CSV table of C-alpha atoms in Angstrom, one decimal:
chain,number,residue,atom,x,y,z
A,1,MET,CA,11.0,14.5,-3.2
A,2,SER,CA,8.7,15.7,-0.3
A,3,ALA,CA,6.2,17.2,-3.0
A,4,ALA,CA,2.7,15.6,-2.9
A,5,THR,CA,2.3,17.1,-6.2
A,6,ALA,CA,4.9,14.6,-7.6
A,7,VAL,CA,4.2,13.5,-11.4
A,8,LEU,CA,0.9,11.8,-12.0
A,9,ASN,CA,1.0,8.9,-14.7
A,10,PRO,CA,-2.6,7.8,-15.8
A,11,ARG,CA,-1.6,4.4,-17.2
A,12,LEU,CA,-0.2,3.8,-13.8
A,13,THR,CA,-3.2,5.1,-11.7
A,14,ALA,CA,-5.2,2.9,-14.4
A,15,ALA,CA,-3.3,-0.3,-13.7
A,16,THR,CA,-3.8,0.4,-9.7
A,17,THR,CA,-7.3,0.9,-9.9
A,18,GLY,CA,-7.7,-2.4,-11.8
A,19,ARG,CA,-5.6,-4.5,-9.3
A,20,VAL,CA,-7.8,-2.8,-6.4
A,21,LEU,CA,-11.0,-3.8,-8.2
A,22,ARG,CA,-9.1,-7.3,-9.1
A,23,GLN,CA,-8.5,-7.9,-5.2
A,24,LEU,CA,-12.1,-7.0,-4.7
A,25,ARG,CA,-13.5,-9.3,-7.2
A,26,HIS,CA,-11.6,-12.3,-5.6
A,27,ASP,CA,-13.6,-11.4,-2.2
A,28,HIS,CA,-17.2,-12.7,-3.0
A,29,ARG,CA,-18.2,-12.0,0.5
A,30,THR,CA,-17.1,-8.3,0.7
A,31,ILE,CA,-19.0,-7.6,-2.5
A,32,ALA,CA,-22.0,-8.7,-1.6
A,33,MET,CA,-21.9,-6.8,1.8
A,34,MET,CA,-21.1,-3.9,-0.5
A,35,VAL,CA,-23.7,-4.5,-2.6
A,36,LEU,CA,-26.7,-5.7,-0.5
A,37,LEU,CA,-26.2,-4.1,3.2
A,38,PRO,CA,-27.1,-0.7,2.6
A,39,SER,CA,-30.3,-1.9,0.7
A,40,LEU,CA,-31.3,-4.3,4.0
A,41,LEU,CA,-30.5,-1.8,6.6
A,42,LEU,CA,-32.7,0.5,4.5
A,43,GLY,CA,-35.6,-1.7,4.6
A,44,LEU,CA,-35.2,-1.9,8.6
A,45,LEU,CA,-35.5,2.0,8.8
A,46,TYR,CA,-38.8,1.4,6.3
A,47,LEU,CA,-40.1,-1.3,8.2
A,48,LEU,CA,-39.1,0.8,11.3
A,49,TRP,CA,-41.2,3.9,10.1
A,50,ARG,CA,-43.8,2.5,8.2
A,51,ASP,CA,-46.7,2.9,10.4
A,52,VAL,CA,-45.9,6.0,12.2
A,53,PRO,CA,-47.9,8.5,10.3
A,54,SER,CA,-46.4,11.5,9.3
A,55,LEU,CA,-47.5,15.4,9.4
A,56,PRO,CA,-49.8,16.4,7.1
A,57,GLY,CA,-47.9,18.4,4.1
A,58,GLN,CA,-44.5,17.1,5.5
A,59,PRO,CA,-42.6,14.5,3.7
A,60,SER,CA,-42.5,11.1,5.8
A,61,VAL,CA,-39.9,10.3,8.2
A,62,PHE,CA,-38.4,7.1,6.0
A,63,ASP,CA,-38.6,9.7,3.0
A,64,ARG,CA,-36.2,12.5,4.9
A,65,VAL,CA,-33.8,9.7,6.8
A,66,GLY,CA,-34.0,7.2,4.0
A,67,LEU,CA,-32.7,9.8,1.3
A,68,THR,CA,-29.8,11.0,3.7
A,69,MET,CA,-28.7,7.5,4.6
A,70,LEU,CA,-28.2,7.0,0.7
A,71,GLY,CA,-25.3,9.4,1.3
A,72,ILE,CA,-24.1,8.4,4.5
A,73,PHE,CA,-23.7,4.3,3.9
A,74,PRO,CA,-21.1,4.8,0.9
A,75,PHE,CA,-19.0,7.4,3.0
A,76,VAL,CA,-19.1,4.8,5.8
A,77,VAL,CA,-18.4,2.0,4.1
A,78,MET,CA,-15.7,3.2,2.1
A,79,PHE,CA,-14.3,5.0,4.6
A,80,LEU,CA,-13.3,1.6,6.5
A,81,VAL,CA,-12.7,-0.4,3.4
A,82,THR,CA,-10.1,1.8,2.2
A,83,SER,CA,-8.6,2.3,5.7
A,84,ILE,CA,-8.0,-1.2,6.2
A,85,ALA,CA,-6.8,-1.8,2.8
A,86,MET,CA,-4.3,1.0,2.8
A,87,LEU,CA,-3.2,-0.2,6.6
A,88,ARG,CA,-2.6,-3.9,4.7
A,89,GLU,CA,-0.8,-2.2,2.2
A,90,ARG,CA,1.7,-0.8,5.1
A,91,THR,CA,1.8,-3.8,7.4
A,92,SER,CA,2.3,-6.4,4.3
A,93,GLY,CA,5.5,-4.7,2.9
A,94,THR,CA,3.5,-3.9,-0.5
A,95,LEU,CA,3.5,-0.6,0.2
A,96,GLU,CA,7.1,0.0,0.5
A,97,ARG,CA,7.7,-2.2,-2.4
A,98,LEU,CA,5.3,0.4,-4.4
A,99,LEU,CA,7.4,3.2,-3.1
A,100,THR,CA,10.6,1.9,-4.6
A,101,THR,CA,8.5,1.6,-8.6
A,102,PRO,CA,7.9,4.4,-11.1
A,103,LEU,CA,4.4,4.4,-9.2
A,104,SER,CA,3.7,7.9,-7.6
A,105,ARG,CA,1.9,8.6,-4.6
A,106,LEU,CA,-0.5,10.5,-6.0
A,107,ASP,CA,-1.0,7.6,-8.4
A,108,LEU,CA,-1.6,5.1,-6.0
A,109,LEU,CA,-4.2,6.9,-3.7
A,110,LEU,CA,-5.9,8.3,-6.7
A,111,GLY,CA,-6.1,4.3,-8.2
A,112,TYR,CA,-8.0,3.6,-4.7
A,113,GLY,CA,-10.1,6.6,-5.2
A,114,LEU,CA,-11.0,5.5,-8.6
A,115,ALA,CA,-11.5,1.7,-7.9
A,116,PHE,CA,-13.9,2.4,-4.6
A,117,GLY,CA,-15.2,5.0,-6.4
A,118,VAL,CA,-16.7,2.8,-9.0
A,119,ALA,CA,-17.7,0.0,-6.2
A,120,ALA,CA,-19.5,3.0,-4.6
A,121,ALA,CA,-21.6,3.6,-8.0
A,122,VAL,CA,-22.4,-0.3,-8.2
A,123,GLN,CA,-23.5,-0.1,-4.6
A,124,ALA,CA,-25.6,3.3,-5.4
A,125,LEU,CA,-27.5,1.9,-8.2
A,126,VAL,CA,-28.6,-0.9,-6.2
A,127,THR,CA,-29.6,1.1,-3.0
A,128,VAL,CA,-31.6,3.6,-5.0
A,129,THR,CA,-33.0,1.3,-7.3
A,130,VAL,CA,-33.9,-0.9,-4.2
A,131,ALA,CA,-35.3,2.0,-2.1
A,132,THR,CA,-37.5,3.8,-5.0
A,133,THR,CA,-39.4,0.4,-6.1
A,134,VAL,CA,-39.4,-1.8,-3.0
A,135,TYR,CA,-39.4,1.0,-0.4
A,136,ASP,CA,-41.5,3.4,-2.1
A,137,LEU,CA,-38.9,6.3,-1.3
A,138,GLU,CA,-40.3,9.5,-2.8
A,139,VAL,CA,-37.7,11.6,-4.6
A,140,ALA,CA,-38.7,14.8,-6.0
A,141,GLY,CA,-35.6,15.2,-8.4
A,142,SER,CA,-33.5,13.0,-10.2
A,143,LEU,CA,-32.5,9.5,-9.0
A,144,TRP,CA,-29.0,9.7,-11.1
A,145,LEU,CA,-28.1,13.0,-8.8
A,146,VAL,CA,-28.7,10.8,-6.1
A,147,VAL,CA,-26.4,8.2,-7.2
A,148,LEU,CA,-23.6,10.6,-8.2
A,149,ILE,CA,-24.0,12.4,-4.9
A,150,ALA,CA,-23.5,9.2,-3.3
A,151,VAL,CA,-20.6,8.2,-5.6
A,152,VAL,CA,-18.9,11.9,-4.5
A,153,ASP,CA,-19.9,10.8,-0.8
A,154,ALA,CA,-18.0,7.9,-1.3
A,155,VAL,CA,-15.0,9.1,-2.6
A,156,LEU,CA,-14.6,11.5,0.1
A,157,GLY,CA,-14.9,8.6,2.5
A,158,VAL,CA,-11.9,7.1,0.6
A,159,ALA,CA,-9.8,9.8,0.6
A,160,LEU,CA,-10.3,10.3,4.5
A,161,GLY,CA,-10.0,6.7,5.0
A,162,LEU,CA,-6.4,6.9,3.3
A,163,LEU,CA,-5.4,9.8,5.5
A,164,ALA,CA,-6.8,8.2,8.4
A,165,SER,CA,-4.8,5.2,7.6
A,166,ALA,CA,-1.5,7.2,8.2
A,167,PHE,CA,-2.0,7.7,11.8
A,168,ALA,CA,-3.1,4.3,12.3
A,169,ARG,CA,0.0,1.7,13.4
A,170,SER,CA,-2.6,-1.4,13.7
A,171,GLU,CA,-5.9,-2.7,12.4
A,172,PHE,CA,-7.2,-1.9,16.3
A,173,GLN,CA,-6.4,1.6,15.7
A,174,ALA,CA,-7.7,1.9,12.1
A,175,VAL,CA,-11.2,0.8,13.1
A,176,GLN,CA,-11.5,3.3,16.0
A,177,PHE,CA,-10.6,6.0,13.5
A,178,MET,CA,-14.1,5.4,12.1
A,179,PRO,CA,-16.2,6.5,15.1
A,180,VAL,CA,-13.8,9.7,15.4
A,181,ILE,CA,-13.9,10.3,11.6
A,182,VAL,CA,-17.5,9.5,10.7
A,183,LEU,CA,-19.8,10.0,14.0
A,184,PRO,CA,-19.5,13.7,14.6
A,185,GLN,CA,-20.1,14.1,11.1
A,186,PHE,CA,-23.1,12.2,11.2
A,187,PHE,CA,-24.3,13.9,14.8
A,188,LEU,CA,-24.0,17.2,13.0
A,189,CYS,CA,-25.1,16.7,9.5
A,190,GLY,CA,-28.4,18.3,10.2
A,191,LEU,CA,-30.4,14.5,10.3
A,192,LEU,CA,-30.8,14.1,13.9
A,193,VAL,CA,-31.5,17.9,14.8
A,194,ALA,CA,-31.9,20.5,12.0
A,195,ARG,CA,-29.4,22.7,11.4
A,196,GLU,CA,-31.2,26.0,12.3
A,197,GLN,CA,-32.0,24.8,15.8
A,198,MET,CA,-28.2,23.8,16.7
A,199,ALA,CA,-26.1,25.8,19.2
A,200,GLY,CA,-24.2,28.7,17.1
A,201,TRP,CA,-20.6,27.0,17.6
A,202,LEU,CA,-22.5,23.8,16.6
A,203,GLN,CA,-23.5,25.1,14.0
A,204,ALA,CA,-20.3,26.6,13.0
A,205,VAL,CA,-18.3,23.1,13.5
A,206,SER,CA,-21.2,21.9,11.2
A,207,ASP,CA,-20.6,24.3,8.4
A,208,VAL,CA,-16.9,22.9,8.4
A,209,LEU,CA,-17.9,19.0,8.0
A,210,PRO,CA,-18.0,17.8,4.4
A,211,LEU,CA,-20.6,15.2,5.4
A,212,THR,CA,-23.2,18.0,6.3
A,213,TYR,CA,-23.1,19.3,2.5
A,214,ALA,CA,-23.6,16.1,1.2
A,215,VAL,CA,-26.8,15.4,3.0
A,216,GLU,CA,-28.1,19.1,2.3
A,217,ALA,CA,-27.4,18.2,-1.4
A,218,LEU,CA,-29.6,15.0,-0.9
A,219,GLN,CA,-32.1,16.9,0.5
A,220,GLU,CA,-32.0,19.3,-2.2
A,221,VAL,CA,-32.8,16.8,-4.6
A,222,GLY,CA,-35.4,15.4,-2.5
A,223,ARG,CA,-37.3,18.3,-2.6
A,224,SER,CA,-36.9,19.9,-5.5
A,225,ALA,CA,-37.7,18.5,-9.3
A,226,ALA,CA,-35.5,21.0,-10.8
A,227,GLU,CA,-31.5,21.0,-10.3
A,228,THR,CA,-30.8,23.9,-7.9
A,229,GLY,CA,-27.7,26.0,-7.5
A,230,THR,CA,-27.3,25.2,-3.6
A,231,MET,CA,-27.3,21.2,-4.5
A,232,TRP,CA,-24.2,22.0,-7.3
A,233,ARG,CA,-22.2,24.1,-4.8
A,234,ASP,CA,-22.5,21.5,-2.1
A,235,VAL,CA,-21.7,18.5,-4.4
A,236,GLY,CA,-18.6,21.0,-5.5
A,237,VAL,CA,-17.5,21.7,-1.7
A,238,VAL,CA,-17.8,17.5,-1.1
A,239,ALA,CA,-15.6,16.8,-4.3
A,240,GLY,CA,-13.2,19.7,-2.8
A,241,ALA,CA,-12.8,18.2,0.6
A,242,ALA,CA,-11.9,14.6,-1.3
A,243,VAL,CA,-9.3,16.3,-3.2
A,244,LEU,CA,-8.0,18.1,-0.3
A,245,ALA,CA,-8.0,14.9,1.9
A,246,LEU,CA,-6.2,12.6,-1.0
A,247,ALA,CA,-3.4,15.9,-1.4
A,248,LEU,CA,-3.0,15.7,2.5
A,249,ALA,CA,-3.0,11.9,2.1
A,250,ALA,CA,0.0,11.9,-0.3
A,251,ALA,CA,1.4,14.7,1.6
A,252,THR,CA,1.7,12.6,4.8
A,253,LEU,CA,2.7,9.4,2.7
A,254,ARG,CA,6.2,9.1,3.6
A,255,ARG,CA,8.8,7.5,1.2
A,256,ARG,CA,11.1,6.9,3.6
A,257,THR,CA,10.7,6.0,7.0
A,258,SER,CA,12.7,5.0,9.9
B,1,MET,CA,34.7,-2.7,-13.2
B,2,ALA,CA,32.7,0.0,-12.3
B,3,ASP,CA,30.7,0.5,-9.0
B,4,ALA,CA,26.9,0.3,-9.5
B,5,VAL,CA,26.7,1.5,-5.8
B,6,THR,CA,28.7,3.7,-3.1
B,7,VAL,CA,27.9,4.3,0.0
B,8,THR,CA,30.0,6.7,1.9
B,9,ASP,CA,30.1,7.4,5.5
B,10,LEU,CA,26.3,6.2,5.6
B,11,VAL,CA,24.5,6.5,9.3
B,12,VAL,CA,21.5,5.4,10.5
B,13,GLU,CA,19.7,5.9,13.4
B,14,ARG,CA,16.4,4.0,14.4
B,15,GLY,CA,15.0,5.9,17.8
B,16,ARG,CA,18.0,6.0,20.0
B,17,ARG,CA,19.9,3.3,18.5
B,18,ARG,CA,22.5,3.7,15.7
B,19,VAL,CA,21.9,0.5,13.2
B,20,LEU,CA,24.6,1.5,11.2
B,21,HIS,CA,27.6,3.3,12.1
B,22,ASP,CA,29.6,5.2,9.1
B,23,LEU,CA,29.6,2.5,6.7
B,24,SER,CA,31.4,3.0,3.7
B,25,CYS,CA,31.4,0.5,1.0
B,26,ALA,CA,30.9,-0.5,-2.5
B,27,VAL,CA,29.2,-2.6,-5.1
B,28,PRO,CA,30.8,-3.9,-8.4
B,29,ALA,CA,28.6,-3.5,-11.6
B,30,GLY,CA,27.7,-6.7,-13.2
B,31,ARG,CA,28.5,-9.1,-10.2
B,32,VAL,CA,26.6,-10.8,-7.5
B,33,THR,CA,27.4,-9.1,-4.1
B,34,GLY,CA,26.8,-10.9,-1.0
B,35,LEU,CA,25.6,-9.1,1.4
B,36,LEU,CA,26.4,-11.3,4.8
B,37,GLY,CA,26.0,-11.1,8.7
B,38,PRO,CA,24.0,-12.3,11.6
B,39,SER,CA,20.7,-11.2,11.8
B,40,GLY,CA,20.5,-7.9,13.6
B,41,SER,CA,23.5,-6.5,11.6
B,42,GLY,CA,22.0,-4.4,9.7
B,43,LYS,CA,21.7,-6.0,5.9
B,44,THR,CA,18.1,-5.0,5.6
B,45,THR,CA,18.7,-1.4,6.8
B,46,LEU,CA,21.8,-1.3,3.9
B,47,MET,CA,19.4,-2.8,1.2
B,48,ARG,CA,16.1,0.1,2.0
B,49,ALA,CA,19.0,2.7,2.1
B,50,LEU,CA,19.9,1.5,-1.3
B,51,VAL,CA,16.6,1.6,-2.4
B,52,GLY,CA,15.9,4.8,-0.9
B,53,VAL,CA,13.5,3.9,1.6
B,54,GLN,CA,15.2,4.3,4.5
B,55,ARG,CA,15.5,7.5,6.2
B,56,VAL,CA,19.2,8.3,6.6
B,57,ARG,CA,21.2,10.2,9.5
B,58,SER,CA,24.3,11.8,7.1
B,59,GLY,CA,26.3,10.2,4.8
B,60,GLU,CA,25.8,9.7,0.8
B,61,VAL,CA,24.1,6.5,-1.2
B,62,THR,CA,25.2,6.6,-4.8
B,63,VAL,CA,22.8,3.9,-7.5
B,64,LEU,CA,23.8,3.8,-10.6
B,65,GLY,CA,25.4,7.6,-10.8
B,66,GLU,CA,22.5,9.1,-9.2
B,67,PRO,CA,21.8,10.0,-5.5
B,68,ALA,CA,19.5,6.6,-4.1
B,69,GLY,CA,15.7,7.2,-4.2
B,70,SER,CA,16.1,9.4,-7.0
B,71,PRO,CA,12.6,9.3,-9.1
B,72,GLY,CA,14.9,8.5,-12.2
B,73,LEU,CA,16.2,5.4,-10.6
B,74,ARG,CA,12.8,3.9,-9.7
B,75,ALA,CA,12.6,1.9,-13.1
B,76,ARG,CA,15.9,0.7,-12.9
B,77,VAL,CA,15.8,-0.9,-9.6
B,78,GLY,CA,14.0,-3.5,-8.2
B,79,TYR,CA,13.8,-4.7,-4.6
B,80,VAL,CA,12.4,-7.6,-2.9
B,81,THR,CA,11.7,-7.8,0.6
B,82,GLN,CA,12.6,-10.3,3.0
B,83,SER,CA,8.8,-11.3,3.6
B,84,PRO,CA,7.1,-11.5,0.4
B,85,SER,CA,5.6,-8.8,-0.5
B,86,VAL,CA,2.8,-9.6,-3.2
B,87,TYR,CA,-1.0,-9.1,-2.6
B,88,PRO,CA,-2.2,-12.4,-1.3
B,89,ASP,CA,-5.8,-11.9,-2.4
B,90,LEU,CA,-4.6,-11.9,-5.8
B,91,SER,CA,-3.3,-14.8,-8.2
B,92,VAL,CA,0.5,-15.0,-8.9
B,93,ARG,CA,-0.3,-13.9,-12.3
B,94,GLU,CA,-2.3,-11.0,-11.6
B,95,ASN,CA,0.5,-9.8,-8.9
B,96,ALA,CA,3.0,-10.4,-11.5
B,97,ARG,CA,1.0,-8.6,-13.9
B,98,TYR,CA,0.4,-5.6,-12.0
B,99,PHE,CA,4.2,-5.1,-11.2
B,100,ALA,CA,5.0,-5.3,-14.8
B,101,ALA,CA,2.7,-2.2,-15.6
B,102,LEU,CA,4.1,-0.4,-13.1
B,103,TYR,CA,7.4,-0.7,-14.9
B,104,GLY,CA,5.7,-0.1,-18.3
B,105,ARG,CA,5.7,-3.8,-19.5
B,106,GLY,CA,2.7,-5.9,-21.0
B,107,ALA,CA,1.6,-9.5,-19.9
B,108,ARG,CA,4.5,-11.2,-22.2
B,109,ALA,CA,6.8,-9.6,-19.8
B,110,ALA,CA,4.9,-10.8,-16.4
B,111,ASP,CA,4.7,-14.5,-18.1
B,112,ASP,CA,8.5,-14.6,-19.0
B,113,ALA,CA,9.3,-13.7,-15.2
B,114,LEU,CA,6.9,-16.3,-13.7
B,115,ALA,CA,8.6,-18.9,-15.9
B,116,ALA,CA,12.1,-17.8,-14.8
B,117,VAL,CA,11.3,-18.4,-11.0
B,118,GLY,CA,9.6,-21.9,-12.1
B,119,MET,CA,6.2,-20.4,-11.1
B,120,THR,CA,4.4,-20.7,-14.5
B,121,ASP,CA,2.1,-23.7,-13.2
B,122,ALA,CA,1.0,-22.0,-10.1
B,123,ALA,CA,0.4,-18.9,-12.2
B,124,GLY,CA,-3.5,-18.8,-11.7
B,125,GLN,CA,-3.4,-19.6,-7.8
B,126,LEU,CA,-4.0,-17.1,-5.4
B,127,VAL,CA,-0.8,-16.2,-3.6
B,128,ALA,CA,-2.6,-16.8,-0.3
B,129,ASP,CA,-3.0,-20.4,-1.4
B,130,LEU,CA,0.7,-20.8,-2.0
B,131,SER,CA,3.7,-22.5,0.3
B,132,GLY,CA,6.2,-19.8,1.8
B,133,GLY,CA,8.8,-20.9,-0.8
B,134,GLN,CA,6.2,-20.1,-3.7
B,135,ARG,CA,5.5,-16.8,-2.2
B,136,SER,CA,9.2,-15.8,-2.0
B,137,ARG,CA,9.3,-16.9,-6.0
B,138,ALA,CA,6.1,-14.9,-6.7
B,139,SER,CA,7.8,-12.0,-5.0
B,140,LEU,CA,11.1,-12.3,-6.7
B,141,ALA,CA,9.2,-12.8,-10.2
B,142,CYS,CA,7.6,-9.4,-9.6
B,143,ALA,CA,10.8,-7.6,-9.3
B,144,LEU,CA,12.4,-9.3,-12.2
B,145,VAL,CA,9.4,-8.5,-14.7
B,146,GLY,CA,11.1,-4.7,-14.5
B,147,GLU,CA,14.3,-6.4,-15.5
B,148,PRO,CA,16.2,-3.4,-13.5
B,149,GLU,CA,20.0,-2.5,-14.1
B,150,LEU,CA,20.3,-3.0,-9.6
B,151,LEU,CA,18.7,-5.8,-7.8
B,152,VAL,CA,18.4,-5.7,-4.3
B,153,LEU,CA,17.4,-9.1,-2.7
B,154,ASP,CA,16.6,-9.6,0.8
B,155,GLU,CA,17.5,-13.2,2.0
B,156,PRO,CA,15.6,-14.2,-1.6
B,157,THR,CA,16.7,-18.1,-0.6
B,158,VAL,CA,14.8,-18.4,2.7
B,159,GLY,CA,12.4,-21.5,2.8
B,160,LEU,CA,13.6,-22.8,-0.4
B,161,ASP,CA,14.4,-26.4,-1.3
B,162,PRO,CA,18.3,-27.1,-1.9
B,163,VAL,CA,17.2,-27.5,-5.6
B,164,LEU,CA,15.4,-24.4,-5.8
B,165,ARG,CA,18.0,-22.6,-4.1
B,166,VAL,CA,20.6,-24.0,-6.7
B,167,ASP,CA,18.2,-23.0,-9.5
B,168,LEU,CA,17.7,-19.5,-8.0
B,169,TRP,CA,21.6,-19.0,-7.9
B,170,ASP,CA,22.0,-20.2,-11.7
B,171,ARG,CA,19.3,-17.3,-12.3
B,172,PHE,CA,21.2,-14.7,-10.1
B,173,HIS,CA,24.6,-15.6,-12.4
B,174,ALA,CA,22.9,-15.7,-15.3
B,175,LEU,CA,21.4,-12.2,-14.8
B,176,ALA,CA,24.8,-11.0,-13.9
B,177,GLY,CA,26.5,-12.1,-17.0
B,178,ALA,CA,24.0,-10.2,-18.7
B,179,GLY,CA,25.0,-6.8,-17.1
B,180,THR,CA,22.5,-6.9,-14.2
B,181,THR,CA,23.9,-5.8,-10.7
B,182,LEU,CA,22.8,-8.0,-7.9
B,183,VAL,CA,22.9,-7.2,-4.1
B,184,VAL,CA,21.7,-10.6,-2.4
B,185,SER,CA,21.4,-10.9,1.7
B,186,SER,CA,21.5,-14.2,3.8
B,187,HIS,CA,22.7,-15.3,7.1
B,188,VAL,CA,23.5,-18.7,5.6
B,189,MET,CA,27.2,-18.7,5.3
B,190,ASP,CA,27.3,-21.4,2.9
B,191,GLU,CA,25.5,-18.9,0.2
B,192,ALA,CA,28.3,-16.8,0.7
B,193,GLY,CA,30.7,-19.1,-1.6
B,194,ARG,CA,27.9,-18.7,-4.3
B,195,CYS,CA,28.8,-14.8,-4.5
B,196,ASP,CA,31.3,-12.7,-6.6
B,197,ARG,CA,32.4,-10.6,-3.8
B,198,LEU,CA,31.4,-10.4,-0.2
B,199,LEU,CA,30.4,-7.5,2.5
B,200,LEU,CA,30.4,-8.8,5.8
B,201,LEU,CA,28.5,-6.8,8.2
B,202,ARG,CA,28.5,-7.1,12.0
B,203,GLU,CA,26.8,-4.7,14.4
B,204,GLY,CA,26.1,-2.1,11.8
B,205,ARG,CA,29.7,-2.0,10.8
B,206,LEU,CA,31.6,-3.3,7.7
B,207,LEU,CA,33.8,-6.0,9.0
B,208,ALA,CA,35.3,-7.2,5.4
B,209,ASP,CA,35.0,-6.5,1.8
B,210,LEU,CA,36.6,-9.3,-0.2
B,211,THR,CA,35.9,-12.5,-2.3
B,212,PRO,CA,35.0,-15.6,-0.9
B,213,GLY,CA,38.3,-17.0,-1.9
B,214,GLU,CA,40.2,-14.1,0.1
B,215,LEU,CA,38.1,-15.1,2.8
B,216,ARG,CA,39.3,-18.5,3.0
B,217,ALA,CA,42.8,-17.5,2.3
B,218,ASP,CA,42.7,-14.8,5.1
B,219,ALA,CA,41.0,-17.2,7.8
B,220,GLY,CA,43.2,-20.0,6.5
B,221,THR,CA,40.2,-22.5,6.5
B,222,HIS,CA,37.9,-23.8,3.8
B,223,ASP,CA,34.7,-23.4,5.7
B,224,LEU,CA,33.5,-20.0,5.1
B,225,GLU,CA,31.2,-20.0,8.6
B,226,GLU,CA,34.5,-20.6,10.4
B,227,ALA,CA,36.2,-18.2,8.2
B,228,PHE,CA,33.4,-15.3,9.1
B,229,LEU,CA,34.0,-16.5,12.8
B,230,THR,CA,37.9,-15.9,12.8
B,231,LEU,CA,37.5,-12.6,11.4
B,232,VAL,CA,35.0,-11.6,14.2
B,233,ARG,CA,37.0,-12.8,17.2
B,234,ARG,CA,40.2,-11.2,15.3
B,235,GLY,CA,38.5,-7.8,15.5
B,236,GLU,CA,37.5,-8.5,19.2
B,237,GLU,CA,40.7,-9.1,19.6
B,238,VAL,CA,42.0,-5.8,17.9
B,239,ALA,CA,39.5,-3.7,19.8
B,240,ALA,CA,40.4,-5.4,23.3
C-alpha cells in the first residue's frame, strides 16, 4: 500500500502522457510561451553582451552564459508548470479520483514526466536552432547533446515540481517554491562565480545540487568537439537526481488523506 | 441478497474532531442504497472510506470481499466526487476516453458512457465551457465508463433539472437491475423515495437502516422529510 514502487503499467503511463499533452494542446498561449519565450530572453542576453569585447582567447560572455541558459530555462519553466499542474489535480479532485482507479502513482508521475519531457524537447529544438543561427552562439560539440541535456534538465524540473507540489497547499505556496528550489541552484551552479573560486562549504553545497552538473555538462559540450566522459557522467547525475525526485514524489503522494 | 459492502465499527477523525463514531452498516448488492442526512453528517467521509481514500482511525470496511482500497478493487469500484472532478481544459470526449483507458477500455466504451448520460451532443465541448449540470454528467460518465461493480456517487443530481434527475434515477435502477451496486448520497429527502434502501446518517452516527416504505410506516407519515425529522426527534428524546 505505501510502497512507492507500486506496479507500473506502460499503457496507463502512456494514456496519462497523452492526456497531459492534450490539455496543453488546448492552451495555445501556454504553448506559444513555452516554445518562444526562451528564444526571446536569449535574444535579450545576446543584445546585452553584443558590444562588450571579450578577452582574447576566451569564449565570449554570451557564448558562456547563453549556453548555460539553454539548460536553465527548461528546468525553471517545467518546474513551475508541473507544480501548478499537479496542484490543480489536487484541488480539483481529479487526483483523488485517479487514486481510486487502476492508475498507479508512479504511472501518474511518469506520465507527467514524459509529457513535459516531450514539450521540453520541442522547446529545446527551437531555442537551440534560434541561438545558433540568429544569435551566432558558438558550441564546439554536437547540438544534439545540447538538446539532450536540456531535456534531461527539464525532466529534473518536472520531477522536483511534482515533489514540491506535495508540500504546497495553495497556488501561492506552489509558486514560491520556485525561488526556494531554483534560485540557490542557479546561484551556486558555477555560472555567476566559478566553482573553484567559491568558499569550500559553498562548493560542497554546489556539489550536491543537480543543476551544477547540468551546467557543467553544457560547458563541456560548449568547450570540446568530442564527447567527454565528464559530460556523460554529469548527464547521468542529473538523470539520477530526476529519478530520485520522482520516487520521492511517489512516496509522498498519499492515497489516503484525512 | 449478499452485501457488497460491510462497515464495522468505523471511526474517522479529522484533526481533533470525530467525524464518524463507531459506524456499522451494510450495503446490499445489486441495489440502489441511498446515503441520506444533513450536510456535515459524514456522508462524503463514509463514501471516501468505501473507495479507500479516507484515512481511518479504526474499524473495518470490506468492499466486494476485499479491504476497501485494495489494488484489486480499483478496476471494480467507480467513484464520483461531489464537485465534478473532470479536466476543465479537455473536451468531454477526451475526459471520457482518458478514464476509459485507465479502466482498460476503448473509445467505444467512452462514447457509450457519454450517450448514457445524454452528453453525446456536447462531447466535443471543453468541460470549462459547460454548465454545472453538464459538468456533473460528464463526471458521472467518467465513472460509468469502467462499468464498475460498485458505483459510489456523491450527490450526483445536485444542480440538475427535474427531467434529467428522473432520467438519471432510471439509469441508476437500470444499472442495479444489471447487477451493479450503487451507493448514492443526497441531502434532498425527496430522492430517498427512489432508493431501494436507506442509510440515514446524523452527526456521524447511523440513525436508521431501512427501506423508504419502512421509514414512512415507522414515522407514520408519507412525507419522507417529515419522517426523517420524526426519527431525529425520537433519537433526541431517547438521549435526553
